[in-house]
PDB file of C-alpha atoms and ligand atoms in Angstrom:
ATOM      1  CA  UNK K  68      18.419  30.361  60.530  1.00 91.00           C
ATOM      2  CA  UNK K  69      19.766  32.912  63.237  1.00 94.00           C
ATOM      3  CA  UNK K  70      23.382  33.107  62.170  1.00 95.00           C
ATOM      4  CA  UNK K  71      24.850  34.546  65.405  1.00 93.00           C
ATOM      5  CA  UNK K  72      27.298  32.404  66.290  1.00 94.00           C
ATOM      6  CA  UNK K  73      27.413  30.082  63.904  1.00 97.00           C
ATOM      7  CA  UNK K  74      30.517  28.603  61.571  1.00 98.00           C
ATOM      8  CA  UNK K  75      30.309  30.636  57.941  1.00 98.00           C
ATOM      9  CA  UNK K  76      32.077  29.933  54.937  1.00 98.00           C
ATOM     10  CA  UNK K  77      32.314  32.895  52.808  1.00 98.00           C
ATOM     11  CA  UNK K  78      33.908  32.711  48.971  1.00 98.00           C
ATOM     12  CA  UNK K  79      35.347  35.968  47.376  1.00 98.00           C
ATOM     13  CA  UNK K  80      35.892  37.215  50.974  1.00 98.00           C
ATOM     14  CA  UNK K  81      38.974  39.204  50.252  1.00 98.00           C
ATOM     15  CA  UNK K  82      37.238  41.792  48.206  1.00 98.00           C
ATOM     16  CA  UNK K  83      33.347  43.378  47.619  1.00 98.00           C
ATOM     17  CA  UNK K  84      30.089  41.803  48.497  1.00 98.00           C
ATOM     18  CA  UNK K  85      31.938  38.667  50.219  1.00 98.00           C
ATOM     19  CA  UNK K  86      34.618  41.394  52.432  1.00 98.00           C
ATOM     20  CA  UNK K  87      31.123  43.188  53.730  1.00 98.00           C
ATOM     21  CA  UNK K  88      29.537  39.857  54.337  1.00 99.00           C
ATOM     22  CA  UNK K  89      32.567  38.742  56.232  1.00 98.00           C
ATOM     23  CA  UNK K  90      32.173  42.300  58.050  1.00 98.00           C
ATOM     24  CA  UNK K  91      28.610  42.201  59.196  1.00 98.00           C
ATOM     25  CA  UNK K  92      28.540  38.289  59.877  1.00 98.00           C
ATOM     26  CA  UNK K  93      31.424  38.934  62.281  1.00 98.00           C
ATOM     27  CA  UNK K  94      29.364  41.954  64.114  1.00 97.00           C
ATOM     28  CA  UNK K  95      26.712  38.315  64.645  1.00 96.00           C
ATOM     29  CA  UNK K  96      29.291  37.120  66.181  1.00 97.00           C
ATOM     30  CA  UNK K  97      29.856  34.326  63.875  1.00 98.00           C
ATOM     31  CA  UNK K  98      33.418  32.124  63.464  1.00 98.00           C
ATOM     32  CA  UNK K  99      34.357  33.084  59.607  1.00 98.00           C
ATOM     33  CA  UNK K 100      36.471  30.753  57.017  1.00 98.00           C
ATOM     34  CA  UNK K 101      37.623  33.177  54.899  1.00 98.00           C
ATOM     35  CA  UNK K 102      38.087  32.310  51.548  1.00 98.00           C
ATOM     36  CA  UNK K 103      40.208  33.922  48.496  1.00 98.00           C
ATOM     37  CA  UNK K 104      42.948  34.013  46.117  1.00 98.00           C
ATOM     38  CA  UNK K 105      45.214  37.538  47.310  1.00 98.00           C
ATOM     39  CA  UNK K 106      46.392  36.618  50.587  1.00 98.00           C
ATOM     40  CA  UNK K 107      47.161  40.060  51.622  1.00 98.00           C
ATOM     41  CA  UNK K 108      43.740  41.619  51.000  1.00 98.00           C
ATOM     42  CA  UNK K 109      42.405  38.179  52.931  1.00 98.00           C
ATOM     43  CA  UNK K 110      44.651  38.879  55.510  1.00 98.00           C
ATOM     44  CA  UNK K 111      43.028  42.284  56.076  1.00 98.00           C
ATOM     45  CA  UNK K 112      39.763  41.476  56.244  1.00 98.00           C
ATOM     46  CA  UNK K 113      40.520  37.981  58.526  1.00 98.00           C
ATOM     47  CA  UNK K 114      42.721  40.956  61.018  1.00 98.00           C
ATOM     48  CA  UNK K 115      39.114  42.885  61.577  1.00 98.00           C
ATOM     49  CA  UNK K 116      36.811  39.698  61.687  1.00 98.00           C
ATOM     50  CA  UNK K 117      38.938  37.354  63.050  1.00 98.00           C
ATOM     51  CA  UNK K 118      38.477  34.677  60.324  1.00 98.00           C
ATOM     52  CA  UNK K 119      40.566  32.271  59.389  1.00 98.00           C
ATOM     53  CA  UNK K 120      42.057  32.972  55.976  1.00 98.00           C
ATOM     54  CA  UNK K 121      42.211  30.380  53.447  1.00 98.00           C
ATOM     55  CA  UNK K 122      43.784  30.706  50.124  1.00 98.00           C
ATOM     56  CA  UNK K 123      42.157  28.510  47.258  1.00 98.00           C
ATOM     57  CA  UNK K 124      41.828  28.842  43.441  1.00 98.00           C
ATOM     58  CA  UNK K 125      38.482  27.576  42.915  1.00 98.00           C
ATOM     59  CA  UNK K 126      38.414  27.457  39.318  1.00 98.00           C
ATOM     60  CA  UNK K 127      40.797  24.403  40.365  1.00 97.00           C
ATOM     61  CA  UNK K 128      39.407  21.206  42.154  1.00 97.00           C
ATOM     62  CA  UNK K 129      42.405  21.540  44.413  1.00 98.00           C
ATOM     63  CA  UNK K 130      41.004  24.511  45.257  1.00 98.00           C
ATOM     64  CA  UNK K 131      37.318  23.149  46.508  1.00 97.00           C
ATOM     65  CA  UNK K 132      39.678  20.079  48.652  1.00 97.00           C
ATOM     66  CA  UNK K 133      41.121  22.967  50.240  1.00 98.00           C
ATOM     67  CA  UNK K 134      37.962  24.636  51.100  1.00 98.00           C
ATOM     68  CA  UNK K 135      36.424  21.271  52.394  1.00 97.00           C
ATOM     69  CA  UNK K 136      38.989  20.532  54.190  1.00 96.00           C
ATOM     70  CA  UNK K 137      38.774  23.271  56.701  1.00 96.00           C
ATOM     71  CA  UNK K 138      34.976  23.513  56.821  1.00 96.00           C
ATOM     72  CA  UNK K 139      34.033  19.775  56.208  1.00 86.00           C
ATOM     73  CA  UNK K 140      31.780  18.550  59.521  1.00 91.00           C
ATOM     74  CA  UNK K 141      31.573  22.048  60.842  1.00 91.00           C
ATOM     75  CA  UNK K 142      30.011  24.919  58.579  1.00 97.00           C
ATOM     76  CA  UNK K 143      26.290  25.977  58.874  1.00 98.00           C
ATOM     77  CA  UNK K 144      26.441  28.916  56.691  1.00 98.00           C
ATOM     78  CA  UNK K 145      27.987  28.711  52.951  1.00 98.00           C
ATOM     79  CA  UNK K 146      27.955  31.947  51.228  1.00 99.00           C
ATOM     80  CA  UNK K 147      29.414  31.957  47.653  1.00 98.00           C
ATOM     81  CA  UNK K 148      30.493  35.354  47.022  1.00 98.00           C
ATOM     82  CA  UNK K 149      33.261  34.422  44.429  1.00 98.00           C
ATOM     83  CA  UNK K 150      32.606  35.187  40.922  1.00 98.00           C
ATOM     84  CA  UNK K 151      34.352  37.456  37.924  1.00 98.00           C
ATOM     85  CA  UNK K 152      32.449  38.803  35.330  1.00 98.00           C
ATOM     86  CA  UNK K 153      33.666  39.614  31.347  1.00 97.00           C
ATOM     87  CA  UNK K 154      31.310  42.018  29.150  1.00 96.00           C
ATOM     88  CA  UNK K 155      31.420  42.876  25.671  1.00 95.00           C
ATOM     89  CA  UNK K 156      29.653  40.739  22.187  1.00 96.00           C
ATOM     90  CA  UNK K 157      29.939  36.776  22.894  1.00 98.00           C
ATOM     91  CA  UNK K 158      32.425  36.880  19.880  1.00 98.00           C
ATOM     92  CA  UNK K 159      34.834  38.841  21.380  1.00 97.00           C
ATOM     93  CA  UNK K 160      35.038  36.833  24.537  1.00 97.00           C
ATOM     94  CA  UNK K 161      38.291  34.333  24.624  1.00 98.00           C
ATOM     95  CA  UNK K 162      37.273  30.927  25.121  1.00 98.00           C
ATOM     96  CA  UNK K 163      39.529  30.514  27.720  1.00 98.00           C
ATOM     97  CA  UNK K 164      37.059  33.536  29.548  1.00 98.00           C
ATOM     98  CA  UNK K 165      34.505  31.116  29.240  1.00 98.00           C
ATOM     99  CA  UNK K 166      35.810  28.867  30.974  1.00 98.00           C
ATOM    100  CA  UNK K 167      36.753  30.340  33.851  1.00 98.00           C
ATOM    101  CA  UNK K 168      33.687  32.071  34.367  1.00 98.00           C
ATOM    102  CA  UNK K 169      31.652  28.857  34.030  1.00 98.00           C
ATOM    103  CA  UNK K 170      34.586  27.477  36.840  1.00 98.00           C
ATOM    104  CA  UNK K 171      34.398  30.360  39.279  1.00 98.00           C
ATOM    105  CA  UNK K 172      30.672  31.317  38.882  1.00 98.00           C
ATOM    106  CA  UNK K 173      29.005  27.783  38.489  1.00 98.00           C
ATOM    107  CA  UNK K 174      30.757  24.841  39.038  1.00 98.00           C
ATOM    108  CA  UNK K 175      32.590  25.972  42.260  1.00 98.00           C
ATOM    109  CA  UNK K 176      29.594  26.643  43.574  1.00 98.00           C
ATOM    110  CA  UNK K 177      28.011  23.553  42.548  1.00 98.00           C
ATOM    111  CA  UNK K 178      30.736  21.459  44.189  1.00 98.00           C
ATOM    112  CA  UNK K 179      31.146  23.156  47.091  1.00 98.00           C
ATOM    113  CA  UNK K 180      27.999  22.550  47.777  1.00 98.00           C
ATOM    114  CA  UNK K 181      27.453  19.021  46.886  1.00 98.00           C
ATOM    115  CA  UNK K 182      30.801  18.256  48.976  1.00 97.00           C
ATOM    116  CA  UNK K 183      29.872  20.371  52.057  1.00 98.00           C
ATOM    117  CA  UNK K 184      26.089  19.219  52.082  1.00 98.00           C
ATOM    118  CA  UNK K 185      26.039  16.413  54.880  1.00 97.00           C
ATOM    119  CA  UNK K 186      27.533  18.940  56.911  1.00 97.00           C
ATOM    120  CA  UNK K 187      25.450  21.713  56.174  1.00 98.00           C
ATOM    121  CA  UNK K 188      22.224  19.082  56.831  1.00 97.00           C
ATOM    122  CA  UNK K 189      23.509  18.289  59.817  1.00 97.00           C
ATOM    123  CA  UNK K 190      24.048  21.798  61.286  1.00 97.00           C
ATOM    124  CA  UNK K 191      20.425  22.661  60.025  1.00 97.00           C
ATOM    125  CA  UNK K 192      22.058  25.073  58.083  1.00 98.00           C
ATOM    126  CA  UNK K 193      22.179  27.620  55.258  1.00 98.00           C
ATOM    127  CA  UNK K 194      23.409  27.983  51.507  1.00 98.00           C
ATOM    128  CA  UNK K 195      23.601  31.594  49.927  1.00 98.00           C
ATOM    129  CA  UNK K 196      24.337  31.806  46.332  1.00 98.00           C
ATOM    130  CA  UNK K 197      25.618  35.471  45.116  1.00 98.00           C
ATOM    131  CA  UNK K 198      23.968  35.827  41.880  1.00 98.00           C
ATOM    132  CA  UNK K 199      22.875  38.857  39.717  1.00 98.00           C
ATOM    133  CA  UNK K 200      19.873  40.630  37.893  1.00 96.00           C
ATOM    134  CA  UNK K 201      21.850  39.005  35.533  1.00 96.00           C
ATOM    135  CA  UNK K 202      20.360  35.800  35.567  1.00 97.00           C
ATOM    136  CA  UNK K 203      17.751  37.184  33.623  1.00 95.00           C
ATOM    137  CA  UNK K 204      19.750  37.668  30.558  1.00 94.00           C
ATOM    138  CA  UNK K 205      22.037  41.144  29.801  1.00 93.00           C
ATOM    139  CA  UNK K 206      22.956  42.070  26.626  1.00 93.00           C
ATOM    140  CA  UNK K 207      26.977  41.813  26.276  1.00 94.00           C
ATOM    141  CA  UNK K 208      27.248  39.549  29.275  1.00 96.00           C
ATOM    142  CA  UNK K 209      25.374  36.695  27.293  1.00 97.00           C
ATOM    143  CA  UNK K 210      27.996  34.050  28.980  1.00 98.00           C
ATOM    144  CA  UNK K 211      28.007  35.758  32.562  1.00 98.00           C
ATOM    145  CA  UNK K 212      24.176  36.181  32.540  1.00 98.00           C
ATOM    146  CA  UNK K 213      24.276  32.169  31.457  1.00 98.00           C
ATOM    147  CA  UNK K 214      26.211  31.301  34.800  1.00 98.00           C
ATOM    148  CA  UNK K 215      24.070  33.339  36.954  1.00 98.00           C
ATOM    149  CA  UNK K 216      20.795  32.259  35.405  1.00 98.00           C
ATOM    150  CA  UNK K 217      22.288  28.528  36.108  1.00 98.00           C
ATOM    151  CA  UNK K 218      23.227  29.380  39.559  1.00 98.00           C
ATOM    152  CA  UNK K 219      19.686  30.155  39.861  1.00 98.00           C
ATOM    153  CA  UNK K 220      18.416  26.932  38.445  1.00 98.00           C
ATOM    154  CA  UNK K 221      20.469  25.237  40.680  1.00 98.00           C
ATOM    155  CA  UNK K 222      19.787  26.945  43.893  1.00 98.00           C
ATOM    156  CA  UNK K 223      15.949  26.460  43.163  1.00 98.00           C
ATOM    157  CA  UNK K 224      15.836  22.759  42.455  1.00 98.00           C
ATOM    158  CA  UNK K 225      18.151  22.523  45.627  1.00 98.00           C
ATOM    159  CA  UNK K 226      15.668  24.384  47.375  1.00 98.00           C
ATOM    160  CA  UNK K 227      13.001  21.916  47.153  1.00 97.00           C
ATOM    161  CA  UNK K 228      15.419  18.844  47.227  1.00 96.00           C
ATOM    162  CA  UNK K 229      17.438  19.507  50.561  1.00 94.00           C
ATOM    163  CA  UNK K 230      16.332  20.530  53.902  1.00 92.00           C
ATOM    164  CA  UNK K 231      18.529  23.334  54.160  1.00 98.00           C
ATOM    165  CA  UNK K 232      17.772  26.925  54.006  1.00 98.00           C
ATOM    166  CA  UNK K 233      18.642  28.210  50.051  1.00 98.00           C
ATOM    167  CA  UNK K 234      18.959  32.254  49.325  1.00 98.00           C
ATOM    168  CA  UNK K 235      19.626  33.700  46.255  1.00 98.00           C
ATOM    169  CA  UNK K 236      20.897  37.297  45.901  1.00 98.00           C
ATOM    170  CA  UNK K 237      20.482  38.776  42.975  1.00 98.00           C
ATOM    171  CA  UNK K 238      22.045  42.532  42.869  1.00 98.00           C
ATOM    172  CA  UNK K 239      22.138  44.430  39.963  1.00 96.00           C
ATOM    173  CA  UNK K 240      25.434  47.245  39.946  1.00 97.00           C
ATOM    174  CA  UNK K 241      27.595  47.099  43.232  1.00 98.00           C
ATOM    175  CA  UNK K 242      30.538  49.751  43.867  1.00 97.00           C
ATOM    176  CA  UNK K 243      33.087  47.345  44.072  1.00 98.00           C
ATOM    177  CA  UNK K 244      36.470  46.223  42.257  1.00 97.00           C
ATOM    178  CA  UNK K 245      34.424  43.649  40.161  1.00 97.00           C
ATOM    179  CA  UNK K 246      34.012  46.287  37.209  1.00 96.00           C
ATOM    180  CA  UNK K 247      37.748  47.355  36.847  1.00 95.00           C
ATOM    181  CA  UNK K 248      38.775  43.517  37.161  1.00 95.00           C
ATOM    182  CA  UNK K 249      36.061  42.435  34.304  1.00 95.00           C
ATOM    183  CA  UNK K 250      38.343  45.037  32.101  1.00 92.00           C
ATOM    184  CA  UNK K 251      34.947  47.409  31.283  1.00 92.00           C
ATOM    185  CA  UNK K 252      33.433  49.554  33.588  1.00 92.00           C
ATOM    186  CA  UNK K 253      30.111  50.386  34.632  1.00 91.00           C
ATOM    187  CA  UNK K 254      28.509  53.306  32.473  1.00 82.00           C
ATOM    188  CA  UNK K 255      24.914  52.684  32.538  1.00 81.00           C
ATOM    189  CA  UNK K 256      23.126  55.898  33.633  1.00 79.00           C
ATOM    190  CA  UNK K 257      20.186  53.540  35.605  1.00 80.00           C
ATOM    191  CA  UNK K 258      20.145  51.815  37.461  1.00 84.00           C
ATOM    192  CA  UNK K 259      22.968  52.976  40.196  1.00 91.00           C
ATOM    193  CA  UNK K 260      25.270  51.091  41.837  1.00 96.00           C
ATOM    194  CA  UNK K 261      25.118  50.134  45.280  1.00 97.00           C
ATOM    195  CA  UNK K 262      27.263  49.697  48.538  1.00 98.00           C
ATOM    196  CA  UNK K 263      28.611  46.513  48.883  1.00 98.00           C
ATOM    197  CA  UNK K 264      27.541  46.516  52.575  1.00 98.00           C
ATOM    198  CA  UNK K 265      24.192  47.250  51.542  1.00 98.00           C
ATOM    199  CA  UNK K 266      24.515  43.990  49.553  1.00 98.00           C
ATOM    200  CA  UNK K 267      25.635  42.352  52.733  1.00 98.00           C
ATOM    201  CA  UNK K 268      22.795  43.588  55.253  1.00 98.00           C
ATOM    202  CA  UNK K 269      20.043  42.160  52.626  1.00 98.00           C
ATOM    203  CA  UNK K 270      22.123  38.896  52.298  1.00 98.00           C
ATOM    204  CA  UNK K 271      22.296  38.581  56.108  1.00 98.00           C
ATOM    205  CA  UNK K 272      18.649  39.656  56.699  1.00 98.00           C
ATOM    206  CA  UNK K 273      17.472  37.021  53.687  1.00 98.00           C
ATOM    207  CA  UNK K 274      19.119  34.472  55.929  1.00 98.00           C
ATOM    208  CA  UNK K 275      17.661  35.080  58.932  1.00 97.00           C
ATOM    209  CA  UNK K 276      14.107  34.645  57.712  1.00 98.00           C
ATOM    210  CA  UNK K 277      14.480  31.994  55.118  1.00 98.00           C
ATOM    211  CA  UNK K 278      13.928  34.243  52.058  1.00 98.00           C
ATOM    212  CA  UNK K 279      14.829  32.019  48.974  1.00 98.00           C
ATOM    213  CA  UNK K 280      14.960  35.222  46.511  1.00 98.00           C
ATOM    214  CA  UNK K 281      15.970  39.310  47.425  1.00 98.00           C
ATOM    215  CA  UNK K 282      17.014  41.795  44.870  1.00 98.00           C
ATOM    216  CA  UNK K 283      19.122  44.183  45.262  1.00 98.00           C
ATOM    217  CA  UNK K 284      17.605  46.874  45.274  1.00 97.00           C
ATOM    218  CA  UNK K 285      14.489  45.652  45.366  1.00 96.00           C
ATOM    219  CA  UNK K 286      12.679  47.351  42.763  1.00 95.00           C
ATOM    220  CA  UNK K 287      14.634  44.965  40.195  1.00 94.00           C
ATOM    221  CA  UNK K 288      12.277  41.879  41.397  1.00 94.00           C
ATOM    222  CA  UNK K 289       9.686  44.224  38.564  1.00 93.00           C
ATOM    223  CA  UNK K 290      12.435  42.994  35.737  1.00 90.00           C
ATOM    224  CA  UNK K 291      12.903  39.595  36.487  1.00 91.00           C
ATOM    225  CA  UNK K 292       8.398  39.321  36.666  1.00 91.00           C
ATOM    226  CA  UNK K 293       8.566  41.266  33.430  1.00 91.00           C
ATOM    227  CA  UNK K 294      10.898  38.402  32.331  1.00 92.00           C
ATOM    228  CA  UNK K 295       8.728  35.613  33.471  1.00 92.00           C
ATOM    229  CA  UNK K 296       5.492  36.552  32.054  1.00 94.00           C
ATOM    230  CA  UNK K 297       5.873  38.406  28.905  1.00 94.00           C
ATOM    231  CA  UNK K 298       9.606  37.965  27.572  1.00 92.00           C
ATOM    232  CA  UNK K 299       9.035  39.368  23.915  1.00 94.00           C
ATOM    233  CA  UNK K 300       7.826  42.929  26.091  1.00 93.00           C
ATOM    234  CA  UNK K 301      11.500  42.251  28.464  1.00 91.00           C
ATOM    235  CA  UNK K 302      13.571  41.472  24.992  1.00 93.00           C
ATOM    236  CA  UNK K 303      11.895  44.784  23.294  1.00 92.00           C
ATOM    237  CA  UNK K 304      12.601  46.650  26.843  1.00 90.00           C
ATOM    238  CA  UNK K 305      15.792  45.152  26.856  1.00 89.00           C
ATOM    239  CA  UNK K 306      17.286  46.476  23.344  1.00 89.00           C
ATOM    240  CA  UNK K 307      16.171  49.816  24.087  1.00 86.00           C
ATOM    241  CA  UNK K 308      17.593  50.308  27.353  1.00 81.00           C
ATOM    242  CA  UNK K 309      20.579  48.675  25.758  1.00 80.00           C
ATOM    243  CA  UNK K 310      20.537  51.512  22.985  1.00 73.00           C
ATOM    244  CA  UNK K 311      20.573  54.257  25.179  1.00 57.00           C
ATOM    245  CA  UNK K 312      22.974  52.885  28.229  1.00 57.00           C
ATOM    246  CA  UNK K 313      26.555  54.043  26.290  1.00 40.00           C
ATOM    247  CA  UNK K 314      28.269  50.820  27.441  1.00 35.00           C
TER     248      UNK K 314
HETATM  249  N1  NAP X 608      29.773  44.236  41.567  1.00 87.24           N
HETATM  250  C1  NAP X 608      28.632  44.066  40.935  1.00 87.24           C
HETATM  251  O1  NAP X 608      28.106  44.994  40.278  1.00 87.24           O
HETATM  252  C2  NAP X 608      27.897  42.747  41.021  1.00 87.24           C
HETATM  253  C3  NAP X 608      26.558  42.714  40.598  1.00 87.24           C
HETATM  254  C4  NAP X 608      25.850  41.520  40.663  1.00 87.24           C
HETATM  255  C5  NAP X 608      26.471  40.378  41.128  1.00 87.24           C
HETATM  256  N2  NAP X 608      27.790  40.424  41.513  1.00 87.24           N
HETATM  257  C6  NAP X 608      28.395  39.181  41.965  1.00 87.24           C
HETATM  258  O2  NAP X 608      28.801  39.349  43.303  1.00 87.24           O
HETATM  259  C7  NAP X 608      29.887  38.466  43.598  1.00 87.24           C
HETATM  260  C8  NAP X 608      30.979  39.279  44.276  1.00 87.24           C
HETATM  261  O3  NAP X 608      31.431  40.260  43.359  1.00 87.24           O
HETATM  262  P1  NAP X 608      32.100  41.629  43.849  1.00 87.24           P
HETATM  263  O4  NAP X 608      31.328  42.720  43.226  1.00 87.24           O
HETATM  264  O5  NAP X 608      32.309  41.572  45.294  1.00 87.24           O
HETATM  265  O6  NAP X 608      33.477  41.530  43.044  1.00 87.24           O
HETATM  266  P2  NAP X 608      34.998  41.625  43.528  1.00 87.24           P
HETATM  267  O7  NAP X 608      35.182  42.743  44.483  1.00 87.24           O
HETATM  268  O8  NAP X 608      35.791  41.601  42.272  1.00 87.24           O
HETATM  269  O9  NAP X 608      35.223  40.246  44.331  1.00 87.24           O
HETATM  270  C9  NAP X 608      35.289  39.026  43.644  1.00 87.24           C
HETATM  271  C10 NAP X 608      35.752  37.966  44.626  1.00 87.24           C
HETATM  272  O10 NAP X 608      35.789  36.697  43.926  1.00 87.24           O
HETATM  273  C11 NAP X 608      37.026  36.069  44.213  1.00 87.24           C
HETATM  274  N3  NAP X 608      37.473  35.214  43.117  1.00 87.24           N
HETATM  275  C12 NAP X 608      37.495  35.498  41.800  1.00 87.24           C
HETATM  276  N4  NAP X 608      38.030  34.475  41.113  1.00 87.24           N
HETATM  277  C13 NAP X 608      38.336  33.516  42.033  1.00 87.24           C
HETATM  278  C14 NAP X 608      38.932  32.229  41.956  1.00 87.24           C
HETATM  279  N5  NAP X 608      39.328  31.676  40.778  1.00 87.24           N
HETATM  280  N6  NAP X 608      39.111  31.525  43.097  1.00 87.24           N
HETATM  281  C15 NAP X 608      38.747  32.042  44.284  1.00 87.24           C
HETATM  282  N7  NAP X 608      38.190  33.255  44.431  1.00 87.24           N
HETATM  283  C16 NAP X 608      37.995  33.983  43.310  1.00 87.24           C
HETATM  284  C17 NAP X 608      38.009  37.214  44.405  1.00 87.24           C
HETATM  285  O11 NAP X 608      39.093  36.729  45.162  1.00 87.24           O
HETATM  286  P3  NAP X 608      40.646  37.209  44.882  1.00 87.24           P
HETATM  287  O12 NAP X 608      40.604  38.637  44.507  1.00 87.24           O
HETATM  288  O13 NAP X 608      41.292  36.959  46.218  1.00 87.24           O
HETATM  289  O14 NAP X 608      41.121  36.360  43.804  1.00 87.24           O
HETATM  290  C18 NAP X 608      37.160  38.228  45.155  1.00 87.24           C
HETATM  291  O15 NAP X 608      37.180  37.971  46.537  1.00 87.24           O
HETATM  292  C19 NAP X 608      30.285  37.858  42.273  1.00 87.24           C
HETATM  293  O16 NAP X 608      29.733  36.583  42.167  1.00 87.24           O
HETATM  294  C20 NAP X 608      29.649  38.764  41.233  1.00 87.24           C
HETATM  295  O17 NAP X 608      29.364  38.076  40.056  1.00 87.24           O
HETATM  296  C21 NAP X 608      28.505  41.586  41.482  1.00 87.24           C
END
């Protein structure tokens, strides 16, 4: 799909990977729905793109309505940049993190696209799911890499059932808020995190030419084949990179 032009929803657009997509879809020239929680950071962005902000908790179902209700018969682009991360040992995550990671990283997605999906089929258009390397399983993000690695699921059996264009990104560290906000930082001495807006070009280009995985950077597609064909090799790889990461 050539986006120039064309109507894009973007979630998480107040802050990160969503802002810079918001940034280089409006250099395409595209009409932006901007959508967030903090007005006033959405209000920046929609002042340099010319969006139109909207304000929506999507962990709440009030919050996909109000999402639909602006884009319903019109979007061709969906990108679901919203998500929030929590690290740390599965028992020391509340249960109440739990759930609002499965909310914000899975089911909003889920619904938003099921809702907006006669409209993005009749725009020929395109879904973009904002994933991570973490859908291949991180140690002390076991409930974070589960929402990731279900986004994933879901974006591939969509893939083959609907005739829209499906991308999933899948970056590994990004310089952006999402570390302080997850309450742990990023310490890990490899790999090193990336721009935000180099996150956004790859996103962009992925949708121009129909790519239904990228990996950002790319050399992380090695992990996730590592993964797929000998797992015992990625768990053993895993724990030791684990050991000597510090956090
Ligand atoms: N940063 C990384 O290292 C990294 C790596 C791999 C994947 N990712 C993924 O990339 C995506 C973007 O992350 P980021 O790095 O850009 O983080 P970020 O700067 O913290 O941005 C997160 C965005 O999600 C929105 N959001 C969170 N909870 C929400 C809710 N309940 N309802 C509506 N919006 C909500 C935030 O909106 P408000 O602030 O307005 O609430 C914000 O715009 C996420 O899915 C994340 O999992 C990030």
């Amino acid at each position: 799909m050539r986006p120039a032009g064309r109507l894009a929803v973007i979630t998480g657009a107040s802050s990160g990977i969503g802002a810079a997509v918001a940034d280089r879809l409006a250099g395409e020239g595209c009409p932006l729905i901007l959508v967030g929680r903090d007005r006033a950071r959405l209000d920046a962005v929609a002042a340099r793109t010319g969006g139109r902000p909207v304000t929506a908790d999507l962990s709440e179902p009030a919050g996909i309505d109000a999402v639909c209700d602006v884009a319903d018969g019109r979007a061709a682009l969906l990108v679901h940049g919203a998500g929030v991360g929590a690290a740390g040992p599965l028992a020391d995550i509340p249960a109440a993190t739990v759930g609002e990671l499965t909310a914000v990283n899975l089911l909003a997605p889920v619904q938003l696209t099921r809702a907006l999906l006669p409209t993005l089929r009749a725009e020929h258009g395109h879904v973009v799911f904002v994933a991570s390397i973490a859908a291949i399983g991180v140690a002390n993000e076991a409930v974070y890499s589960a929402t990731k690695a279900g986004l994933r699921g879901f974006a591939d059996a969509l893939r083959v059932e609907a005739d829209i264009g499906v991308t999933t990104v899948l970056p590994g560290a990004v310089d952006t808020p999402y570390f302080e906000r997850r309450g742990r930082g990023y310490h890990r001495r490899f790999p090193r995190p990336v721009t935000a807006e180099r996150v956004a070009a790859a996103l962009v280009d992925a949708v121009r030419h129909n790519r239904a995985e990228v990996f950002v950077p790319r050399w992380l597609a090695v992990g996730a084949r590592v993964h797929g064909l000998a797992p015992a090799t990625f768990t053993r790889l895993s724990r030791r990179l684990d050991r000597g990461s510090g956090g």
